[in-house]
Amino acid sequence: MAVSDHVDFNGFMEGVKRRNPYQPEFVQAVQEVAEDIYSFLDTNEEYHSQQILRRIAEPDRVVSFRVCWEDDNGNVRVQRGWRVQNNNAIGPYKGGLRFHPSVTESVLKFLAFEQTFKNALTGLPMGGGKGGSNFNPKGKSVREIQRFCQSFMTELYRHIGADVDVPAGDIGVGGREIGFMFGQYKRITGQFTGVLTGKGLEYGGSLIRPEATGYGAVYFLMNMLATKGQDLVGKTAVISGSGNVATHAAEKIVQLGGKVLTLSDSGGFIHDPDGISQEKIDWVKTHKTHRRGRIEDYCAEFKSATFTAGKTPWGVPCDVALPCATQNELLGDDAKELVKNGCKAVSEGANMPTDLAGVHVFRDAKLLYAPGKAANAGGVAVSGLEMSQNSERRSWKEEELQQMLKDIMAGIHKSCETYGRQGDGYIDYVKGANIGGFKKVADAMLAFGVV
Ligand code: NDP
Ligand code: 2IT
């Protein structure tokens, strides 16, 4: 096939759409990357002739399985589970598990594809994977969650391993669920290995792993602001979500002198003009994670706040915005509203929270805009450090890990600058992250030949 056939972007995307019908999230994630790196492919003819992008956009494998469990009333329940192993060119597959009713093969394929680039950007030897289930943990008892996790692992265990594929948490999967799954893996295999990350500190977990994604997204934001000689002191922040990533992002913003105005969940958002202090964040953490409560209850606890049902917080004027809930939660019109209200920087704690129209708005406005695959890589980076500690059978000190996380986020920022700086000096972080991540994986794949 002639080179010109490979370089036809439209033809490439038509093929992706044809081969992945009914998978809009996956097609969206591939398009966002392909838009950027198509011209970069010209830098090395082998990227074309060896069909590298085409190969990365075809998962190594997608495992789908049935998960049966019994609820507290003795009813048999049937869920679907998946593990998408996208690419292991630079290390074992690595990426989280998501338990949410919206999980489909398309969602997990997009997440595994993104993870491949993100993990490469960290500089650590990790390939890309993702998994999960359409199981809805909301309203389930702890015993039901335990039974589900055990049943899920009873199938998953045969596909993973410390040097094969190392899952972790994501939406609906936190320390408790990792504990249940690790216990079941150990029980089935008789092995105590670093097969999962995000573990408890008593059994091989790493310090700062729970905080790492949110903190990392704020470190990345600081790196972006520093290019303009600015920091977070006195700046207002709008954050979506109220789970692991959102609450830790809020915490770090407060520590660095910023004022957090909003948090949200699937029911709507709260706006607290007095600022969401550390004490209030601690209340949210307990209320959302341990009591599985609703964010609207915040207003009964803290009278300065108001709750807006069924809406996202992007209309609240702010200096910086951090979408930390889920994919496609910030649309083109939301992006226009943020720009109109004077927002200076956006750092994505969630994966693909901004739709393609929104991405174009931010880039056209030349905003400091960090895509999730760069900004939220701190979580998987500390997961990588947890793997290293497990291999060494040691635990590193908190200060060492904090410094490593900061260094890794600064390194990702540097990669984005290297590959994303435009002629007028604007740093296109989307382009930088896509090219930086692609190059490392692509060069490894070239070394292996056609496999
Ligand atoms: P959590 O389960 O801890 O929290 C998820 C939050 O997002 C909750 O507030 C939840 O609201 C909200 N949310 C979830 N789905 C929807 C939806 N469809 N519409 C509106 N709100 C929704 O998850 P995390 O904080 O871990 O994950 C948040 C995002 O960060 C995800 O995109 C995840 O992929 C990404 N991420 C997570 C990492 C990690 O280490 N945990 C690492 C890198 C990225 P409700 O309670 O109402 O469901
Ligand atoms: O999206 C992500 O990077 C995660 N959910 C974390 C993955 C991991 O392996 O720690």
Coordinates of C-alpha atoms and ligand atoms in Angstrom, one line a residue:
M1 CA 0.0 0.0 0.0
A2 CA 1.3 3.4 -0.9
V3 CA 2.3 5.8 1.9
S4 CA -0.4 8.2 0.8
D5 CA -3.0 5.6 1.7
H6 CA -1.8 5.4 5.2
V7 CA -1.6 9.2 5.8
D8 CA -5.3 9.7 4.8
F9 CA -6.7 10.8 8.2
N10 CA -10.3 10.6 7.1
G11 CA -9.8 7.1 5.7
F12 CA -8.2 6.0 8.9
M13 CA -11.1 7.3 11.0
E14 CA -13.6 5.8 8.6
G15 CA -11.9 2.4 9.2
V16 CA -12.0 2.9 13.0
K17 CA -15.7 3.7 12.9
R18 CA -16.5 0.8 10.7
R19 CA -14.6 -1.7 12.8
N20 CA -16.0 -0.4 16.1
P21 CA -19.8 0.2 15.5
Y22 CA -21.7 1.4 18.5
Q23 CA -18.5 2.3 20.3
P24 CA -18.7 6.2 20.3
E25 CA -16.4 6.7 23.3
F26 CA -13.7 4.5 21.8
V27 CA -13.9 6.3 18.4
Q28 CA -13.8 9.7 20.2
A29 CA -10.6 8.8 22.1
V30 CA -8.9 7.5 18.9
Q31 CA -9.9 10.6 16.9
E32 CA -8.6 12.9 19.5
V33 CA -5.2 11.2 19.3
A34 CA -5.2 10.8 15.5
E35 CA -6.0 14.4 14.9
D36 CA -2.8 15.3 16.6
I37 CA -0.3 12.7 15.6
Y38 CA -1.2 12.3 12.0
S39 CA 1.3 15.0 11.0
F40 CA 3.9 13.6 13.5
L41 CA 3.7 10.3 11.7
D42 CA 5.6 11.9 8.8
T43 CA 8.7 12.2 11.0
N44 CA 9.3 8.5 10.6
E45 CA 8.1 6.6 7.5
E46 CA 8.2 3.4 9.5
Y47 CA 5.3 4.7 11.7
H48 CA 3.3 4.5 8.5
S49 CA 4.6 1.4 6.9
Q50 CA 4.5 -0.5 10.1
Q51 CA 0.9 0.7 10.8
I52 CA 1.8 1.7 14.4
L53 CA -1.3 3.8 15.1
R54 CA -3.6 1.3 13.5
R55 CA -2.1 -1.4 15.8
I56 CA -2.3 0.7 19.0
A57 CA -6.0 1.4 18.1
E58 CA -6.7 -2.4 18.1
P59 CA -6.6 -3.8 21.6
D60 CA -4.3 -6.8 22.1
R61 CA -7.3 -8.5 23.5
V62 CA -10.7 -7.9 25.1
V63 CA -11.8 -10.5 27.6
S64 CA -15.5 -10.5 28.4
F65 CA -17.0 -12.7 31.1
R66 CA -20.1 -13.4 33.1
V67 CA -20.1 -12.5 36.8
C68 CA -22.8 -14.2 39.0
W69 CA -23.4 -13.3 42.6
E70 CA -26.2 -13.6 45.1
D71 CA -27.8 -10.5 46.7
D72 CA -28.8 -10.3 50.3
N73 CA -32.3 -11.6 49.5
G74 CA -30.9 -14.7 47.9
N75 CA -31.6 -13.6 44.3
V76 CA -29.1 -14.6 41.6
R77 CA -27.7 -11.6 39.9
V78 CA -25.8 -11.6 36.6
Q79 CA -23.4 -8.9 35.5
R80 CA -20.9 -8.6 32.7
G81 CA -17.2 -8.2 33.4
W82 CA -14.3 -7.2 31.1
R83 CA -10.6 -6.7 30.9
V84 CA -9.3 -4.8 27.9
Q85 CA -5.5 -5.4 27.4
N86 CA -4.7 -2.6 25.0
N87 CA -0.9 -2.6 24.6
N88 CA 2.0 -4.1 26.5
A89 CA 4.9 -2.8 24.4
I90 CA 6.6 -1.0 27.2
G91 CA 5.5 -3.0 30.3
P92 CA 2.8 -5.2 31.8
Y93 CA -0.8 -4.0 31.1
K94 CA -1.7 -1.5 33.8
G95 CA -4.9 0.4 34.5
G96 CA -7.9 0.6 36.8
L97 CA -11.2 -1.3 37.2
R98 CA -14.5 0.6 37.0
F99 CA -17.8 -0.6 38.6
H100 CA -20.6 1.6 37.3
P101 CA -23.8 0.9 35.4
S102 CA -22.6 3.0 32.5
V103 CA -19.7 0.6 31.8
T104 CA -19.6 -0.9 28.3
E105 CA -17.0 -2.4 26.1
S106 CA -16.7 1.0 24.3
V107 CA -16.0 2.8 27.6
L108 CA -13.4 0.4 28.7
K109 CA -11.7 0.3 25.3
F110 CA -11.4 4.1 25.3
L111 CA -10.0 4.0 28.8
A112 CA -7.5 1.3 27.9
F113 CA -6.4 3.2 24.8
E114 CA -5.9 6.5 26.7
Q115 CA -4.1 4.6 29.5
T116 CA -1.5 3.3 27.0
F117 CA -0.4 6.9 26.3
K118 CA -0.7 8.1 29.9
N119 CA 1.4 5.3 31.2
A120 CA 4.1 5.9 28.6
L121 CA 4.2 9.6 29.7
T122 CA 4.9 8.7 33.3
G123 CA 8.3 7.3 32.2
L124 CA 7.6 4.1 34.1
P125 CA 7.5 0.7 32.4
M126 CA 3.7 0.1 32.2
G127 CA 1.5 -0.9 29.2
G128 CA -2.2 0.1 29.0
G129 CA -5.2 -1.8 30.1
K130 CA -8.6 -1.2 31.8
G131 CA -11.4 -3.3 33.1
G132 CA -14.6 -3.4 35.1
S133 CA -18.2 -4.2 35.2
N134 CA -21.7 -2.8 34.8
F135 CA -22.3 -3.7 38.4
N136 CA -23.7 -0.7 40.3
P137 CA -22.3 -0.5 43.9
K138 CA -24.8 2.2 44.9
G139 CA -27.3 0.9 47.4
K140 CA -25.5 -2.4 47.8
S141 CA -24.5 -3.8 51.2
V142 CA -20.9 -4.3 52.0
R143 CA -21.5 -8.1 52.0
E144 CA -23.0 -7.8 48.5
I145 CA -20.0 -5.8 47.3
Q146 CA -17.7 -8.4 48.8
R147 CA -19.5 -11.3 47.1
F148 CA -19.5 -9.4 43.8
C149 CA -15.7 -8.6 44.0
Q150 CA -14.9 -12.3 44.8
S151 CA -16.9 -13.5 41.9
F152 CA -15.4 -11.0 39.6
M153 CA -11.9 -12.0 40.6
T154 CA -12.7 -15.7 40.3
E155 CA -12.7 -15.2 36.5
L156 CA -10.3 -12.2 36.3
Y157 CA -7.4 -14.0 38.1
R158 CA -6.5 -16.2 35.1
H159 CA -5.9 -13.1 32.9
I160 CA -3.7 -11.0 35.3
G161 CA -0.4 -11.3 37.1
A162 CA 2.3 -9.1 38.6
D163 CA 4.3 -9.3 35.3
V164 CA 1.3 -9.7 33.0
D165 CA -1.5 -7.2 33.9
V166 CA -1.9 -5.2 37.1
P167 CA -5.3 -3.7 37.8
A168 CA -6.2 -1.0 40.3
G169 CA -9.1 1.2 41.2
D170 CA -11.3 3.7 39.2
I171 CA -14.9 4.8 39.6
G172 CA -16.7 2.7 42.1
V173 CA -13.5 0.8 43.0
G174 CA -11.5 2.0 46.0
G175 CA -9.4 0.5 48.8
R176 CA -12.2 -1.7 50.1
E177 CA -12.9 -3.3 46.8
I178 CA -9.2 -3.8 46.0
G179 CA -8.9 -5.5 49.4
F180 CA -11.8 -8.0 48.6
M181 CA -10.3 -8.7 45.2
F182 CA -6.7 -9.1 46.5
G183 CA -8.0 -11.5 49.2
Q184 CA -9.7 -13.6 46.5
Y185 CA -6.7 -13.6 44.2
K186 CA -4.5 -14.8 47.0
R187 CA -7.0 -17.4 48.0
I188 CA -7.3 -18.9 44.5
T189 CA -3.6 -18.8 43.5
G190 CA -1.9 -19.2 46.9
Q191 CA 0.4 -16.4 45.9
F192 CA 1.2 -13.1 47.5
T193 CA 2.3 -10.9 44.7
G194 CA 1.9 -7.3 43.5
V195 CA -1.0 -8.2 41.2
L196 CA -3.2 -5.2 42.2
T197 CA -2.3 -1.6 43.2
G198 CA -4.1 0.7 45.5
K199 CA -3.8 -1.9 48.2
G200 CA -4.0 -1.2 52.0
L201 CA -0.7 -0.2 53.7
E202 CA -0.8 -3.4 55.8
Y203 CA -0.5 -5.7 52.8
G204 CA 1.7 -4.0 50.2
G205 CA 0.1 -0.7 49.4
S206 CA 2.0 2.5 48.9
L207 CA 1.8 5.7 50.8
I208 CA 0.1 8.6 48.9
R209 CA -1.5 6.3 46.3
P210 CA -5.1 7.4 47.4
E211 CA -4.1 11.1 47.1
A212 CA -1.9 10.8 44.0
T213 CA -4.3 11.4 41.2
G214 CA -5.9 14.6 42.6
Y215 CA -2.6 15.9 44.0
G216 CA -0.9 15.2 40.7
A217 CA -3.6 17.0 38.7
V218 CA -2.9 20.1 40.8
Y219 CA 0.8 19.8 40.5
F220 CA 0.3 19.7 36.7
L221 CA -1.9 22.8 37.0
M222 CA 0.9 24.5 39.0
N223 CA 3.4 23.6 36.3
M224 CA 1.1 25.1 33.6
L225 CA 0.5 28.3 35.6
A226 CA 4.3 28.7 36.3
T227 CA 4.8 29.1 32.5
K228 CA 2.9 32.4 32.9
G229 CA 4.6 33.3 36.2
Q230 CA 1.5 32.5 38.2
D231 CA 0.5 30.2 41.0
L232 CA -2.7 29.2 42.9
V233 CA -2.7 31.8 45.7
G234 CA -6.0 33.6 45.8
K235 CA -7.3 31.8 42.7
T236 CA -10.9 30.3 42.6
A237 CA -11.4 26.7 41.4
V238 CA -14.4 24.9 40.1
I239 CA -14.2 21.2 40.6
S240 CA -16.7 18.5 39.5
G241 CA -17.0 15.1 41.2
S242 CA -16.8 14.3 44.9
G243 CA -15.0 11.0 44.9
N244 CA -11.3 10.1 45.2
V245 CA -9.9 12.4 42.5
A246 CA -12.1 15.4 43.2
T247 CA -11.6 15.5 47.0
H248 CA -7.9 15.2 46.8
A249 CA -7.6 17.8 44.0
A250 CA -9.7 20.1 46.2
E251 CA -7.4 19.4 49.2
K252 CA -4.2 20.2 47.3
I253 CA -5.7 23.5 45.9
V254 CA -6.6 24.6 49.4
Q255 CA -3.1 23.7 50.7
L256 CA -1.6 25.8 47.9
G257 CA -3.7 28.9 48.7
G258 CA -6.6 28.5 46.3
K259 CA -10.3 28.7 47.0
V260 CA -12.5 25.8 45.9
L261 CA -16.1 26.8 45.0
T262 CA -17.8 23.7 43.8
L263 CA -18.0 19.9 44.0
S264 CA -20.6 17.6 42.4
D265 CA -22.0 14.2 41.9
S266 CA -24.4 12.5 39.5
G267 CA -27.3 14.4 41.2
G268 CA -26.0 18.0 40.7
F269 CA -23.4 20.4 42.1
I270 CA -22.9 22.4 45.3
H271 CA -21.6 26.0 45.2
D272 CA -20.1 27.3 48.4
P273 CA -19.0 31.0 47.9
D274 CA -17.2 30.9 51.3
G275 CA -14.8 28.2 49.9
I276 CA -14.7 24.5 50.6
S277 CA -12.1 24.3 53.4
Q278 CA -10.2 21.2 54.5
E279 CA -12.7 20.6 57.3
K280 CA -15.5 20.6 54.7
I281 CA -13.5 18.4 52.3
D282 CA -13.1 15.9 55.2
W283 CA -16.8 15.9 55.7
V284 CA -17.4 15.2 52.0
K285 CA -14.9 12.3 52.0
T286 CA -16.6 10.6 54.9
H287 CA -20.1 11.4 53.6
K288 CA -19.5 10.2 50.0
T289 CA -17.0 7.4 50.5
H290 CA -18.0 5.8 53.8
R291 CA -21.7 6.7 54.0
R292 CA -22.2 6.7 50.3
G293 CA -24.3 9.9 50.7
R294 CA -25.4 12.5 48.2
I295 CA -23.5 15.8 47.7
E296 CA -26.7 17.8 48.1
D297 CA -26.6 16.9 51.8
Y298 CA -23.6 19.3 52.0
C299 CA -26.0 22.3 52.1
A300 CA -27.7 21.0 55.3
E301 CA -24.3 20.8 56.9
F302 CA -22.8 24.0 55.6
K303 CA -25.4 26.8 55.2
S304 CA -23.3 29.0 53.0
A305 CA -23.8 26.6 50.0
T306 CA -26.5 26.1 47.4
F307 CA -27.3 22.9 45.5
T308 CA -28.3 22.9 41.8
A309 CA -29.9 19.6 40.7
G310 CA -29.1 17.9 37.5
K311 CA -26.4 20.4 36.3
T312 CA -22.6 20.5 36.1
P313 CA -20.7 23.4 37.7
W314 CA -19.1 25.0 34.6
G315 CA -21.2 28.1 34.7
V316 CA -19.7 29.3 38.0
P317 CA -17.1 31.9 37.2
C318 CA -13.6 30.7 38.2
D319 CA -9.8 31.1 37.5
V320 CA -9.2 27.4 37.1
A321 CA -11.4 24.3 36.4
L322 CA -10.8 20.7 37.2
P323 CA -13.3 18.1 35.8
C324 CA -12.9 15.1 38.1
A325 CA -16.0 13.0 37.7
T326 CA -16.4 11.2 34.4
Q327 CA -16.1 11.2 30.6
N328 CA -18.0 13.8 28.5
E329 CA -19.1 15.9 31.5
L330 CA -17.8 19.1 29.9
L331 CA -19.3 19.9 26.5
G332 CA -18.6 22.5 23.9
D333 CA -21.0 25.1 25.3
D334 CA -19.6 24.6 28.8
A335 CA -16.1 25.2 27.5
K336 CA -17.3 28.4 25.8
E337 CA -18.9 29.5 29.1
L338 CA -15.7 28.9 31.0
V339 CA -13.6 30.9 28.5
K340 CA -16.2 33.7 28.5
N341 CA -16.1 33.9 32.3
G342 CA -12.3 34.3 32.3
C343 CA -11.1 30.8 33.2
K344 CA -7.3 30.6 32.7
A345 CA -6.5 27.0 33.1
V346 CA -8.2 23.5 32.9
S347 CA -6.6 20.4 34.4
E348 CA -8.5 17.1 33.8
G349 CA -8.6 14.8 36.8
A350 CA -11.1 12.6 35.0
N351 CA -10.5 10.6 31.8
M352 CA -11.8 12.4 28.7
P353 CA -14.2 14.6 30.6
T354 CA -14.2 17.2 27.8
D355 CA -15.9 16.2 24.5
L356 CA -14.2 16.9 21.2
A357 CA -16.1 20.2 20.7
G358 CA -14.9 21.4 24.1
V359 CA -11.3 20.4 23.4
H360 CA -11.4 22.5 20.2
V361 CA -12.8 25.5 22.1
F362 CA -10.0 25.4 24.8
R363 CA -7.3 25.0 22.2
D364 CA -8.7 27.7 19.9
A365 CA -8.8 30.1 22.9
K366 CA -5.2 29.1 23.7
L367 CA -6.1 28.2 27.3
L368 CA -3.7 26.4 29.5
Y369 CA -5.5 23.1 29.0
A370 CA -4.2 19.7 30.2
P371 CA -5.9 16.5 29.0
G372 CA -6.5 13.7 31.4
K373 CA -3.8 11.5 30.0
A374 CA -1.2 14.1 31.1
A375 CA -2.9 15.7 34.1
N376 CA -4.3 12.6 35.9
A377 CA -1.2 10.4 35.4
G378 CA -0.1 10.9 39.0
G379 CA -2.4 8.0 40.2
V380 CA -1.0 5.4 37.8
A381 CA 2.5 6.8 38.4
V382 CA 2.3 6.0 42.1
S383 CA 0.7 2.7 41.2
G384 CA 3.9 2.1 39.2
L385 CA 5.9 3.0 42.3
E386 CA 3.8 0.6 44.4
M387 CA 4.8 -2.2 41.9
S388 CA 8.4 -1.3 42.4
Q389 CA 8.1 -1.4 46.1
N390 CA 6.3 -4.8 45.9
S391 CA 9.1 -6.2 43.7
E392 CA 11.7 -4.9 46.2
R393 CA 9.5 -6.1 49.1
R394 CA 10.1 -2.7 50.8
S395 CA 8.0 0.4 51.5
W396 CA 9.4 3.8 50.7
K397 CA 9.0 6.9 52.8
E398 CA 6.3 9.4 52.3
E399 CA 8.7 12.3 51.5
E400 CA 10.4 10.2 48.9
L401 CA 7.1 9.3 47.2
Q402 CA 5.8 12.9 47.4
Q403 CA 9.0 14.1 45.6
M404 CA 8.8 11.3 43.0
L405 CA 5.2 12.3 42.2
K406 CA 6.1 15.9 41.8
D407 CA 9.1 15.0 39.6
I408 CA 7.0 12.7 37.4
M409 CA 4.3 15.4 36.9
A410 CA 7.1 17.9 36.1
G411 CA 8.5 15.4 33.6
I412 CA 5.2 14.9 31.9
H413 CA 4.8 18.7 31.7
K414 CA 8.3 18.8 30.1
S415 CA 7.3 16.2 27.5
C416 CA 4.2 18.2 26.6
E417 CA 6.3 21.3 26.2
T418 CA 8.8 19.5 24.0
Y419 CA 6.2 18.1 21.6
G420 CA 3.4 20.6 22.0
R421 CA 5.1 24.0 21.8
Q422 CA 3.7 26.0 18.8
G423 CA 5.4 28.7 16.7
D424 CA 3.7 31.5 18.7
G425 CA 4.9 30.0 22.0
Y426 CA 1.6 28.5 23.0
I427 CA 1.9 25.0 24.5
D428 CA -0.7 22.7 23.1
Y429 CA -0.7 20.1 25.9
V430 CA -3.1 17.8 24.0
K431 CA -0.7 17.5 21.1
G432 CA 2.3 17.3 23.4
A433 CA 0.8 14.5 25.5
N434 CA -0.4 12.6 22.4
I435 CA 2.9 12.7 20.6
G436 CA 5.0 12.2 23.8
G437 CA 3.0 9.1 24.7
F438 CA 2.8 7.8 21.2
K439 CA 6.6 8.1 20.4
K440 CA 7.7 5.9 23.3
V441 CA 5.2 3.1 22.6
A442 CA 5.7 3.3 18.8
D443 CA 9.5 3.1 19.0
A444 CA 9.2 0.0 21.3
M445 CA 6.8 -1.6 18.8
L446 CA 9.2 -0.9 15.9
A447 CA 11.9 -2.8 17.8
F448 CA 9.7 -5.8 18.0
G449 CA 8.8 -6.1 14.3
V450 CA 5.4 -7.3 13.2
V451 CA 3.9 -9.0 16.3
Ligands
NDP1 P1 -15.0 7.8 42.5 O1 -15.9 6.6 42.3 O2 -14.3 7.9 43.7 O3 -15.9 9.1 42.3 C1 -16.6 9.4 41.1 C2 -17.3 10.7 41.2 O4 -17.7 11.1 39.9 C3 -18.5 10.7 42.1 O5 -18.7 12.0 42.6 C4 -19.6 10.3 41.1 O6 -20.9 10.7 41.6 C5 -19.2 11.1 39.9 N1 -19.7 10.4 38.7 C6 -19.4 9.2 38.3 N2 -20.1 8.9 37.2 C7 -20.8 10.0 36.9 C8 -21.7 10.3 35.9 N3 -22.0 9.4 34.9 N4 -22.3 11.5 35.9 C9 -22.0 12.4 36.9 N5 -21.2 12.2 37.9 C10 -20.6 11.0 37.9 O7 -14.1 7.8 41.2 P2 -12.7 8.5 41.0 O8 -12.6 9.8 41.7 O9 -11.6 7.5 41.3 O10 -12.7 8.8 39.4 C11 -13.1 10.0 38.9 C12 -12.5 10.2 37.5 O11 -11.1 10.2 37.6 C13 -12.8 9.0 36.5 O12 -12.9 9.6 35.2 C14 -11.6 8.1 36.6 O13 -11.4 7.4 35.4 C15 -10.5 9.2 36.7 N6 -9.3 8.7 37.3 C16 -9.2 8.1 38.5 C17 -8.0 7.7 39.0 C18 -7.8 7.1 40.3 O14 -6.7 6.9 40.7 N7 -8.9 6.8 41.0 C19 -6.8 7.9 38.2 C20 -6.9 8.6 37.0 C21 -8.1 9.0 36.6 P3 -21.9 9.7 42.2 O15 -21.4 9.4 43.6 O16 -23.2 10.3 42.2 O17 -21.9 8.5 41.4
2IT2 O1 -7.3 6.1 35.0 C1 -6.4 5.8 35.7 O2 -5.2 6.1 35.5 C2 -6.6 5.0 36.9 N1 -7.8 4.7 37.2 C3 -5.5 4.5 37.8 C4 -4.9 3.2 37.2 C5 -3.8 2.6 38.0 O3 -3.4 1.5 37.6 O4 -3.5 3.1 39.1

